Tab-separated table of C-alpha atoms and ligand atoms in Angstrom:
chain	number	residue	atom	x	y	z
B	1	MET	CA	-7.009	-1.140	-5.826
B	2	ARG	CA	-3.764	0.525	-5.667
B	3	ALA	CA	-3.999	2.681	-2.669
B	4	TRP	CA	-1.381	0.972	-0.701
B	5	ILE	CA	1.424	2.523	-3.275
B	6	GLU	CA	3.772	5.270	-2.180
B	7	GLU	CA	3.354	8.657	-4.820
B	8	GLY	CA	6.414	7.879	-6.628
B	9	ARG	CA	7.737	4.838	-5.374
B	10	PRO	CA	8.523	1.679	-7.661
B	11	HIS	CA	6.091	-0.952	-6.932
B	12	LEU	CA	4.824	-4.240	-8.050
B	13	PRO	CA	1.532	-3.959	-10.470
B	14	VAL	CA	-0.807	-5.497	-7.738
B	15	ASP	CA	-4.386	-4.836	-6.694
B	16	ILE	CA	-4.971	-5.162	-2.795
B	17	GLU	CA	-8.326	-4.613	-1.564
B	18	PRO	CA	-10.146	-4.967	1.676
B	19	GLY	CA	-10.922	-8.422	2.233
B	20	ILE	CA	-8.011	-9.852	0.320
B	21	THR	CA	-7.038	-13.234	1.745
B	22	LEU	CA	-3.147	-13.740	2.418
B	23	ALA	CA	-3.481	-16.299	-0.191
B	24	GLU	CA	-4.897	-14.531	-2.455
B	25	LEU	CA	-2.122	-11.619	-2.062
B	26	THR	CA	0.539	-14.250	-2.516
B	27	HIS	CA	-1.351	-15.526	-5.762
B	28	ARG	CA	-1.249	-12.261	-7.208
B	29	VAL	CA	2.365	-11.560	-6.241
B	30	GLN	CA	3.577	-14.262	-7.831
B	31	ALA	CA	1.539	-13.907	-10.937
B	32	ALA	CA	3.333	-10.873	-11.181
B	33	ARG	CA	6.593	-11.463	-10.792
B	34	GLY	CA	6.079	-14.464	-13.365
B	35	ARG	CA	7.789	-17.162	-11.245
B	36	PRO	CA	6.855	-19.629	-8.685
B	37	LEU	CA	6.232	-18.438	-5.000
B	38	ARG	CA	7.283	-21.086	-2.154
B	39	ILE	CA	6.690	-19.956	1.265
B	40	ASP	CA	8.397	-22.624	4.123
B	41	GLU	CA	8.561	-22.758	7.861
B	42	LEU	CA	12.261	-22.893	9.183
B	43	PRO	CA	12.524	-22.911	12.618
B	44	ALA	CA	16.172	-22.653	12.566
B	45	LEU	CA	15.561	-18.724	12.121
B	46	SER	CA	14.401	-18.173	15.463
B	47	ASP	CA	17.589	-19.801	16.886
B	48	GLY	CA	20.504	-17.567	18.361
B	49	ASP	CA	21.078	-14.061	18.803
B	50	GLY	CA	20.416	-12.902	15.709
B	51	ALA	CA	17.020	-14.211	15.174
B	52	LEU	CA	14.924	-13.046	12.196
B	53	CYS	CA	11.158	-13.434	11.797
B	54	GLY	CA	11.364	-14.053	7.950
B	55	LEU	CA	13.562	-14.307	4.609
B	56	TRP	CA	13.137	-13.814	1.521
B	57	LEU	CA	14.915	-15.289	-0.960
B	58	ALA	CA	15.380	-14.772	-4.835
B	59	THR	CA	17.320	-17.291	-7.128
B	60	ASP	CA	17.380	-17.217	-10.560
B	61	ASP	CA	14.234	-18.765	-11.136
B	62	VAL	CA	12.124	-19.227	-7.696
B	63	ASP	CA	11.093	-16.882	-4.763
B	64	ILE	CA	11.307	-18.383	-1.282
B	65	ILE	CA	9.843	-16.898	1.846
B	66	LEU	CA	10.973	-18.546	4.902
B	67	HIS	CA	9.144	-17.534	8.413
B	68	ALA	CA	10.396	-18.295	11.879
B	69	PRO	CA	7.545	-20.614	13.685
B	70	SER	CA	4.850	-19.045	15.633
B	71	GLU	CA	1.453	-20.383	17.372
B	72	SER	CA	0.312	-16.857	16.481
B	73	LYS	CA	-1.516	-17.232	13.323
B	74	LEU	CA	-1.311	-13.189	12.839
B	75	HIS	CA	2.853	-13.301	13.872
B	76	ARG	CA	2.876	-16.163	11.162
B	77	GLU	CA	0.898	-13.714	8.737
B	78	GLN	CA	3.164	-10.564	9.448
B	79	PHE	CA	6.318	-12.264	8.950
B	80	ILE	CA	5.014	-13.313	5.629
B	81	LEU	CA	3.296	-9.737	4.760
B	82	HIS	CA	6.840	-8.071	5.768
B	83	GLU	CA	8.497	-10.532	3.050
B	84	LEU	CA	5.429	-10.059	0.534
B	85	SER	CA	6.052	-6.054	1.448
B	86	HIS	CA	9.664	-6.574	0.426
B	87	MET	CA	8.622	-8.081	-3.168
B	88	LEU	CA	5.996	-5.178	-3.508
B	89	LEU	CA	8.043	-2.525	-3.015
B	90	LEU	CA	10.890	-4.128	-5.419
B	91	HIS	CA	13.444	-4.300	-2.702
B	92	ASP	CA	15.378	-6.836	-4.623
B	93	ARG	CA	16.613	-4.324	-7.128
B	94	VAL	CA	17.958	-2.139	-4.713
B	95	ASP	CA	21.797	-3.351	-5.053
B	96	ASP	CA	22.892	-2.103	-1.253
B	97	LYS	CA	20.562	-3.936	0.152
B	98	VAL	CA	21.495	-7.485	-1.162
B	99	GLU	CA	22.774	-9.781	1.384
B	100	TYR	CA	24.040	-13.341	1.004
B	101	VAL	CA	23.042	-16.041	3.071
B	102	THR	CA	24.771	-18.593	4.883
B	103	ARG	CA	25.303	-22.004	4.731
B	104	SER	CA	24.680	-22.184	8.640
B	105	VAL	CA	20.969	-21.030	7.823
B	106	LEU	CA	20.252	-22.836	4.930
B	107	PRO	CA	22.516	-25.806	4.534
B	108	ASP	CA	20.455	-27.736	2.295
B	109	LEU	CA	20.425	-24.823	-0.572
B	110	GLU	CA	23.676	-24.854	-2.888
B	111	PRO	CA	25.373	-21.514	-2.796
B	112	ALA	CA	25.012	-20.773	-6.300
B	113	THR	CA	21.776	-20.910	-6.398
B	114	VAL	CA	20.978	-18.705	-3.500
B	115	ILE	CA	21.412	-15.288	-5.531
B	116	LYS	CA	20.068	-12.423	-2.826
B	117	ALA	CA	18.499	-12.284	0.318
B	118	LEU	CA	16.530	-9.752	2.676
B	119	ALA	CA	17.092	-10.136	5.929
B	120	ARG	CA	14.948	-8.713	8.548
B	121	ASP	CA	17.515	-8.117	11.060
B	122	SER	CA	17.914	-4.159	11.351
B	123	ILE	CA	14.434	-3.012	11.909
B	124	ASN	CA	16.028	0.956	11.978
B	125	ASP	CA	16.801	0.242	8.307
B	126	GLU	CA	14.725	2.441	5.972
B	127	TYR	CA	13.755	-0.611	3.564
B	128	GLU	CA	12.701	-2.637	6.783
B	129	ARG	CA	10.493	-0.100	7.617
B	130	ARG	CA	8.857	0.315	4.468
B	131	ALA	CA	8.001	-3.324	4.538
B	132	GLU	CA	7.087	-3.255	7.842
B	133	ARG	CA	4.775	-0.101	7.447
B	134	LEU	CA	3.636	-1.912	3.807
B	135	ALA	CA	2.582	-4.809	5.805
B	136	ASP	CA	0.792	-3.258	8.629
B	137	VAL	CA	-1.526	-1.633	5.899
B	138	ILE	CA	-2.306	-4.951	4.006
B	139	ALA	CA	-3.257	-6.583	7.549
B	140	THR	CA	-5.967	-4.178	7.968
B	141	TYR	CA	-7.215	-5.237	4.376
B	142	ILE	CA	-7.282	-8.733	5.069
B	143	ARG	CA	-9.169	-8.469	8.234
B	144	SER	CA	-11.520	-6.248	6.950
B	145	GLN	CA	-14.710	-6.787	4.862
B	146	PRO	CA	-15.073	-7.305	1.299
B	147	VAL	CA	-16.379	-4.265	-0.322
B	148	SER	CA	-20.205	-5.080	-1.102
B	149	ARG	CA	-21.559	-5.095	-4.071
B	150	PHE	CA	-24.217	-2.367	-2.496
B	151	SER	CA	-21.102	0.127	-1.753
B	152	GLU	CA	-19.746	-0.328	-4.964
B	153	ILE	CA	-22.989	0.844	-6.926
B	154	PHE	CA	-24.093	3.145	-4.261
B	155	GLY	CA	-21.091	4.073	-2.143
T	201	ZN	ZN1	12.338	-7.585	5.723
């Protein structure tokens, strides 16, 4: 089901139906992008004034989602869904949103491997709002019951 797609907007061809799990969605996004997708917690993200909830790094051959630690499973899920939403909405192809990550945030990554990152530092930004809205939609899918065989046949 592609009900999540906004009319006329470019998107990754991924089905998202009620009852989908975060793991399954991650798997589908990875398959659609055709490269590995890693999700890691990065405590440094929550340090300092410009604290970030999450970050997506698109290197030449791998996608990495980094998220701040959270004791709330729902918060953690929302951080990840936000970054997955950027992928679903193809925001890495929007050139004016490319931001370069500083070594201070990711000291162990070679600068050359980090080609772009979308940082959730400005919630007023149009791309941030779109990603956050889609993350909310997907969160309701994850929290709803799978479509039953009965309603598939008779619904
Ligand atoms: Zn974002």
